[in-house]
Amino acid sequence: MAAGKFIAKGSFIVFEGIDGAGKTTQMRLLAGVLESLGLTVLCTREPGGTGIGTRLRELLLDPACRDINRRTEAFLYAADRAQHINQIIKPALQRGDTVLCDRYLYSTLAYQGGGRGLDTDFLLRLNTLATGGLEPDVVVLLDLPAEEGIGRVLGHGLPDRLESEKTDFFRQVRRGYLEQAARRPGIFRVVQAGAPAGEVHRRVLTALEIKID
Ligand SMILES: Nc1ncnc2c1ncn2[C@@H]1O[C@H](COP(=O)(O)OP(=O)(O)OP(=O)(O)O)[C@@H](O)[C@H]1O
Ligand SMILES: [Mg+2]
């Protein structure tokens, strides 16, 4: 087995994609391979599961906060991200762990920007402050048509008429992701995710230049 340029002690790998694209599934499969290469792997996700992050999330989900301003909401997500990075991601990278993270700031740009139409320049500036400029070595974008993602999440075939409103939203999110990938070809690797999980896993390994003998 041989690992390519992205994989090393202390490398930071992010999985992105619309709901149901297979991020959690593929991250677990990759973690197994990296562990077998002898790396210490830390799998984490946003929201990061820190105590403060949990409190922030309660606030974001509280029906009493329904009238939250979209910018306020973006600040709270950014605060959660700052906590996650400083409490979990940075210490792990400093220990030499290989960090796999399920969603990162690209989700904010795709969902709040592409999906909800919030100013992407504002989101980018806010999140650059929150992350202190910490970027992953590589972003694996699992690309899937919106209908297929929703079908997977719902556990059945294509969405019905009521669910198609959601489909439009996820189409916008997908476009938001693909635009980011086109702008940042240096760190994005787009993987076609509309195939059985084992096949997508092989595509992820190829995208990361990992060769299994
Ligand atoms: N390649 C695949 N083909 C078919 N079904 C899949 C595939 N990969 C994952 N699934 C199934 O689709 C559902 C969503 O997968 P998963 O949770 O990995 O996606 P996700 O991107 O993490 O979604 P979310 O954004 O909702 O967390 C799960 O039920 C999973 O078992
Ligand atoms: Mg998931």
Tab-separated table of C-alpha atoms and ligand atoms in Angstrom:
chain	number	residue	atom	x	y	z
A	1	MET	CA	0.000	0.000	0.000
A	2	ALA	CA	1.271	3.519	-0.717
A	3	ALA	CA	-0.105	6.886	0.323
A	4	GLY	CA	0.091	9.908	-1.937
A	5	LYS	CA	1.027	13.473	-1.194
A	6	PHE	CA	-2.120	14.289	0.806
A	7	ILE	CA	-1.762	11.582	3.409
A	8	ALA	CA	0.726	11.931	6.212
A	9	LYS	CA	0.965	12.412	9.940
A	10	GLY	CA	-0.738	15.712	10.649
A	11	SER	CA	-2.677	15.972	7.419
A	12	PHE	CA	-6.173	17.403	7.476
A	13	ILE	CA	-8.801	15.926	5.171
A	14	VAL	CA	-12.354	17.236	4.838
A	15	PHE	CA	-15.376	15.455	3.370
A	16	GLU	CA	-18.095	17.583	1.812
A	17	GLY	CA	-21.275	17.021	-0.178
A	18	ILE	CA	-25.045	17.415	0.022
A	19	ASP	CA	-27.110	15.461	2.574
A	20	GLY	CA	-26.953	11.770	1.736
A	21	ALA	CA	-23.889	12.075	-0.499
A	22	GLY	CA	-22.091	9.484	1.643
A	23	LYS	CA	-19.690	11.632	3.686
A	24	THR	CA	-20.037	9.670	6.930
A	25	THR	CA	-19.859	6.316	5.127
A	26	GLN	CA	-16.778	7.237	3.088
A	27	MET	CA	-14.980	8.888	5.987
A	28	ARG	CA	-15.272	5.675	8.023
A	29	LEU	CA	-13.999	3.558	5.129
A	30	LEU	CA	-11.032	5.874	4.582
A	31	ALA	CA	-10.237	5.943	8.313
A	32	GLY	CA	-9.905	2.138	8.254
A	33	VAL	CA	-7.429	2.287	5.369
A	34	LEU	CA	-5.359	5.051	6.980
A	35	GLU	CA	-5.212	3.165	10.275
A	36	SER	CA	-3.972	0.104	8.425
A	37	LEU	CA	-1.220	2.341	7.005
A	38	GLY	CA	-0.159	2.946	10.619
A	39	LEU	CA	-1.546	6.444	11.015
A	40	THR	CA	-3.383	7.645	14.115
A	41	VAL	CA	-6.675	8.926	12.786
A	42	LEU	CA	-9.025	11.376	14.464
A	43	CYS	CA	-12.517	11.441	12.957
A	44	THR	CA	-14.558	14.475	13.797
A	45	ARG	CA	-17.534	16.343	12.432
A	46	GLU	CA	-19.235	19.671	12.456
A	47	PRO	CA	-20.952	20.444	14.752
A	48	GLY	CA	-17.874	19.421	16.648
A	49	GLY	CA	-19.452	18.004	19.765
A	50	THR	CA	-17.652	20.409	22.097
A	51	GLY	CA	-19.583	21.529	25.172
A	52	ILE	CA	-19.784	25.088	23.900
A	53	GLY	CA	-20.702	23.896	20.412
A	54	THR	CA	-23.578	21.897	21.890
A	55	ARG	CA	-24.891	24.984	23.714
A	56	LEU	CA	-24.627	27.056	20.535
A	57	ARG	CA	-26.507	24.404	18.614
A	58	GLU	CA	-29.299	24.298	21.202
A	59	LEU	CA	-29.692	28.014	20.656
A	60	LEU	CA	-29.753	27.611	16.868
A	61	LEU	CA	-32.392	24.881	17.035
A	62	ASP	CA	-34.556	26.492	19.742
A	63	PRO	CA	-38.004	27.391	18.274
A	64	ALA	CA	-37.953	30.494	20.504
A	65	CYS	CA	-35.057	31.757	18.325
A	66	ARG	CA	-36.991	31.307	15.080
A	67	ASP	CA	-36.683	34.968	14.168
A	68	ILE	CA	-32.879	34.830	14.276
A	69	ASN	CA	-31.245	37.082	11.704
A	70	ARG	CA	-29.413	35.101	8.994
A	71	ARG	CA	-26.180	36.918	9.768
A	72	THR	CA	-26.536	36.252	13.485
A	73	GLU	CA	-27.021	32.604	12.598
A	74	ALA	CA	-23.848	32.663	10.496
A	75	PHE	CA	-21.921	34.179	13.431
A	76	LEU	CA	-23.127	31.419	15.751
A	77	TYR	CA	-22.067	28.703	13.300
A	78	ALA	CA	-18.717	30.451	12.930
A	79	ALA	CA	-18.349	30.559	16.736
A	80	ASP	CA	-19.018	26.819	16.889
A	81	ARG	CA	-16.370	26.276	14.206
A	82	ALA	CA	-13.781	28.384	16.068
A	83	GLN	CA	-14.355	26.303	19.203
A	84	HIS	CA	-14.132	23.009	17.300
A	85	ILE	CA	-10.885	24.015	15.592
A	86	ASN	CA	-9.179	25.243	18.732
A	87	GLN	CA	-10.397	22.524	21.077
A	88	ILE	CA	-10.270	19.483	18.786
A	89	ILE	CA	-8.711	19.914	15.336
A	90	LYS	CA	-5.577	21.943	16.066
A	91	PRO	CA	-4.450	19.885	19.079
A	92	ALA	CA	-4.923	16.685	17.045
A	93	LEU	CA	-2.900	18.034	14.109
A	94	GLN	CA	-0.172	19.149	16.527
A	95	ARG	CA	-0.032	15.629	18.011
A	96	GLY	CA	0.527	14.327	14.482
A	97	ASP	CA	-2.882	12.706	14.089
A	98	THR	CA	-4.389	12.533	10.620
A	99	VAL	CA	-7.658	14.444	10.971
A	100	LEU	CA	-10.742	13.511	8.956
A	101	CYS	CA	-13.543	16.044	9.307
A	102	ASP	CA	-17.132	15.523	8.154
A	103	ARG	CA	-18.025	19.035	6.824
A	104	TYR	CA	-16.100	22.290	7.269
A	105	LEU	CA	-16.457	25.895	6.142
A	106	TYR	CA	-17.259	24.791	2.573
A	107	SER	CA	-20.618	23.569	3.929
A	108	THR	CA	-21.358	27.077	5.185
A	109	LEU	CA	-20.486	28.531	1.791
A	110	ALA	CA	-22.605	25.953	-0.057
A	111	TYR	CA	-25.661	25.945	2.265
A	112	GLN	CA	-25.827	29.520	3.592
A	113	GLY	CA	-24.290	31.003	0.426
A	114	GLY	CA	-25.367	28.813	-2.508
A	115	GLY	CA	-28.528	27.462	-0.831
A	116	ARG	CA	-29.893	30.447	1.117
A	117	GLY	CA	-28.312	33.233	-0.905
A	118	LEU	CA	-26.333	34.894	1.896
A	119	ASP	CA	-23.472	37.042	0.643
A	120	THR	CA	-20.557	34.658	0.070
A	121	ASP	CA	-17.943	37.355	0.559
A	122	PHE	CA	-19.360	38.038	4.043
A	123	LEU	CA	-19.375	34.295	4.823
A	124	LEU	CA	-15.851	33.826	3.573
A	125	ARG	CA	-14.482	36.732	5.606
A	126	LEU	CA	-16.335	35.632	8.725
A	127	ASN	CA	-15.116	32.066	8.409
A	128	THR	CA	-11.549	33.043	7.648
A	129	LEU	CA	-11.608	34.865	10.995
A	130	ALA	CA	-13.202	31.880	12.742
A	131	THR	CA	-10.716	29.365	11.336
A	132	GLY	CA	-7.681	31.626	11.672
A	133	GLY	CA	-7.088	30.667	8.029
A	134	LEU	CA	-6.728	26.946	8.809
A	135	GLU	CA	-7.446	25.074	5.597
A	136	PRO	CA	-7.372	21.342	5.000
A	137	ASP	CA	-4.774	19.695	2.775
A	138	VAL	CA	-7.572	18.297	0.664
A	139	VAL	CA	-11.366	18.491	0.393
A	140	VAL	CA	-13.096	15.376	-0.948
A	141	LEU	CA	-16.319	16.623	-2.534
A	142	LEU	CA	-18.748	13.725	-2.940
A	143	ASP	CA	-20.877	14.884	-5.832
A	144	LEU	CA	-24.382	13.525	-6.273
A	145	PRO	CA	-27.609	14.774	-7.910
A	146	ALA	CA	-29.967	16.299	-5.322
A	147	GLU	CA	-32.727	13.713	-5.964
A	148	GLU	CA	-30.396	10.828	-5.209
A	149	GLY	CA	-29.132	12.407	-1.987
A	150	ILE	CA	-32.667	12.993	-0.723
A	151	GLY	CA	-33.703	9.490	-1.768
A	152	ARG	CA	-30.841	8.030	0.289
A	153	VAL	CA	-31.641	10.122	3.360
A	154	LEU	CA	-35.334	9.193	3.150
A	155	GLY	CA	-34.447	5.556	2.589
A	156	HIS	CA	-36.542	5.183	-0.541
A	157	GLY	CA	-36.407	6.102	-4.216
A	158	LEU	CA	-36.947	9.515	-5.713
A	159	PRO	CA	-38.682	12.288	-3.714
A	160	ASP	CA	-42.446	12.903	-4.044
A	161	ARG	CA	-43.983	16.295	-4.821
A	162	LEU	CA	-43.744	17.662	-1.253
A	163	GLU	CA	-40.122	16.640	-1.033
A	164	SER	CA	-39.226	18.260	-4.311
A	165	GLU	CA	-39.070	21.704	-2.692
A	166	LYS	CA	-36.134	20.356	-0.730
A	167	THR	CA	-34.692	19.021	-3.955
A	168	ASP	CA	-34.505	22.538	-5.392
A	169	PHE	CA	-32.640	23.713	-2.309
A	170	PHE	CA	-30.140	20.853	-2.580
A	171	ARG	CA	-29.648	21.605	-6.269
A	172	GLN	CA	-28.518	25.100	-5.280
A	173	VAL	CA	-26.264	23.673	-2.563
A	174	ARG	CA	-24.719	21.246	-5.028
A	175	ARG	CA	-24.068	24.113	-7.429
A	176	GLY	CA	-22.498	26.063	-4.549
A	177	TYR	CA	-20.114	23.174	-3.920
A	178	LEU	CA	-19.189	22.693	-7.576
A	179	GLU	CA	-18.471	26.410	-7.952
A	180	GLN	CA	-16.103	26.273	-4.992
A	181	ALA	CA	-14.380	23.202	-6.445
A	182	ALA	CA	-13.931	24.986	-9.776
A	183	ARG	CA	-12.423	28.010	-8.028
A	184	ARG	CA	-10.090	25.947	-5.826
A	185	PRO	CA	-8.842	23.035	-7.950
A	186	GLY	CA	-5.699	22.899	-5.793
A	187	ILE	CA	-7.467	21.527	-2.731
A	188	PHE	CA	-10.754	20.104	-4.052
A	189	ARG	CA	-11.046	16.568	-5.382
A	190	VAL	CA	-14.493	15.930	-6.867
A	191	VAL	CA	-15.588	12.294	-6.595
A	192	GLN	CA	-18.703	11.029	-8.383
A	193	ALA	CA	-20.717	9.548	-5.531
A	194	GLY	CA	-23.600	7.946	-7.464
A	195	ALA	CA	-22.283	4.379	-7.274
A	196	PRO	CA	-22.244	1.608	-4.633
A	197	ALA	CA	-20.280	2.563	-1.506
A	198	GLY	CA	-17.391	0.178	-2.279
A	199	GLU	CA	-16.915	1.701	-5.718
A	200	VAL	CA	-17.070	5.257	-4.333
A	201	HIS	CA	-14.468	4.205	-1.761
A	202	ARG	CA	-12.131	3.092	-4.567
A	203	ARG	CA	-12.689	6.452	-6.274
A	204	VAL	CA	-11.825	8.270	-3.038
A	205	LEU	CA	-8.582	6.279	-2.729
A	206	THR	CA	-7.712	7.137	-6.340
A	207	ALA	CA	-8.497	10.830	-5.751
A	208	LEU	CA	-6.188	10.815	-2.728
A	209	GLU	CA	-3.507	8.891	-4.659
A	210	ILE	CA	-3.612	5.974	-2.231
A	211	LYS	CA	-2.615	2.708	-3.878
A	212	ILE	CA	-3.627	-0.623	-2.367
A	213	ASP	CA	-1.614	-3.587	-3.665
B	1	LIG	N1	-22.777	4.759	-2.307
B	1	LIG	C1	-23.957	4.588	-1.706
B	1	LIG	N2	-25.000	4.069	-2.359
B	1	LIG	C2	-26.215	3.925	-1.764
B	1	LIG	N3	-26.476	4.292	-0.489
B	1	LIG	C3	-25.474	4.830	0.218
B	1	LIG	C4	-24.164	5.015	-0.341
B	1	LIG	N4	-23.368	5.578	0.594
B	1	LIG	C5	-24.133	5.750	1.682
B	1	LIG	N5	-25.394	5.291	1.475
B	1	LIG	C6	-26.538	5.306	2.391
B	1	LIG	O1	-27.156	6.585	2.234
B	1	LIG	C7	-27.451	7.169	3.501
B	1	LIG	C8	-26.644	8.430	3.674
B	1	LIG	O2	-25.237	8.108	3.749
B	1	LIG	P1	-24.272	8.921	4.701
B	1	LIG	O3	-24.880	9.050	6.059
B	1	LIG	O4	-22.928	8.337	4.587
B	1	LIG	O5	-24.335	10.333	3.964
B	1	LIG	P2	-23.930	11.754	4.525
B	1	LIG	O6	-23.352	12.478	3.366
B	1	LIG	O7	-23.091	11.597	5.725
B	1	LIG	O8	-25.355	12.354	4.880
B	1	LIG	P3	-25.707	13.554	5.934
B	1	LIG	O9	-25.268	14.834	5.293
B	1	LIG	O10	-27.201	13.464	6.024
B	1	LIG	O11	-24.993	13.236	7.209
B	1	LIG	C9	-27.143	6.094	4.534
B	1	LIG	O12	-28.328	5.370	4.787
B	1	LIG	C10	-26.108	5.225	3.850
B	1	LIG	O13	-26.144	3.894	4.319
B	2	MG	MG	-23.338	12.236	7.684
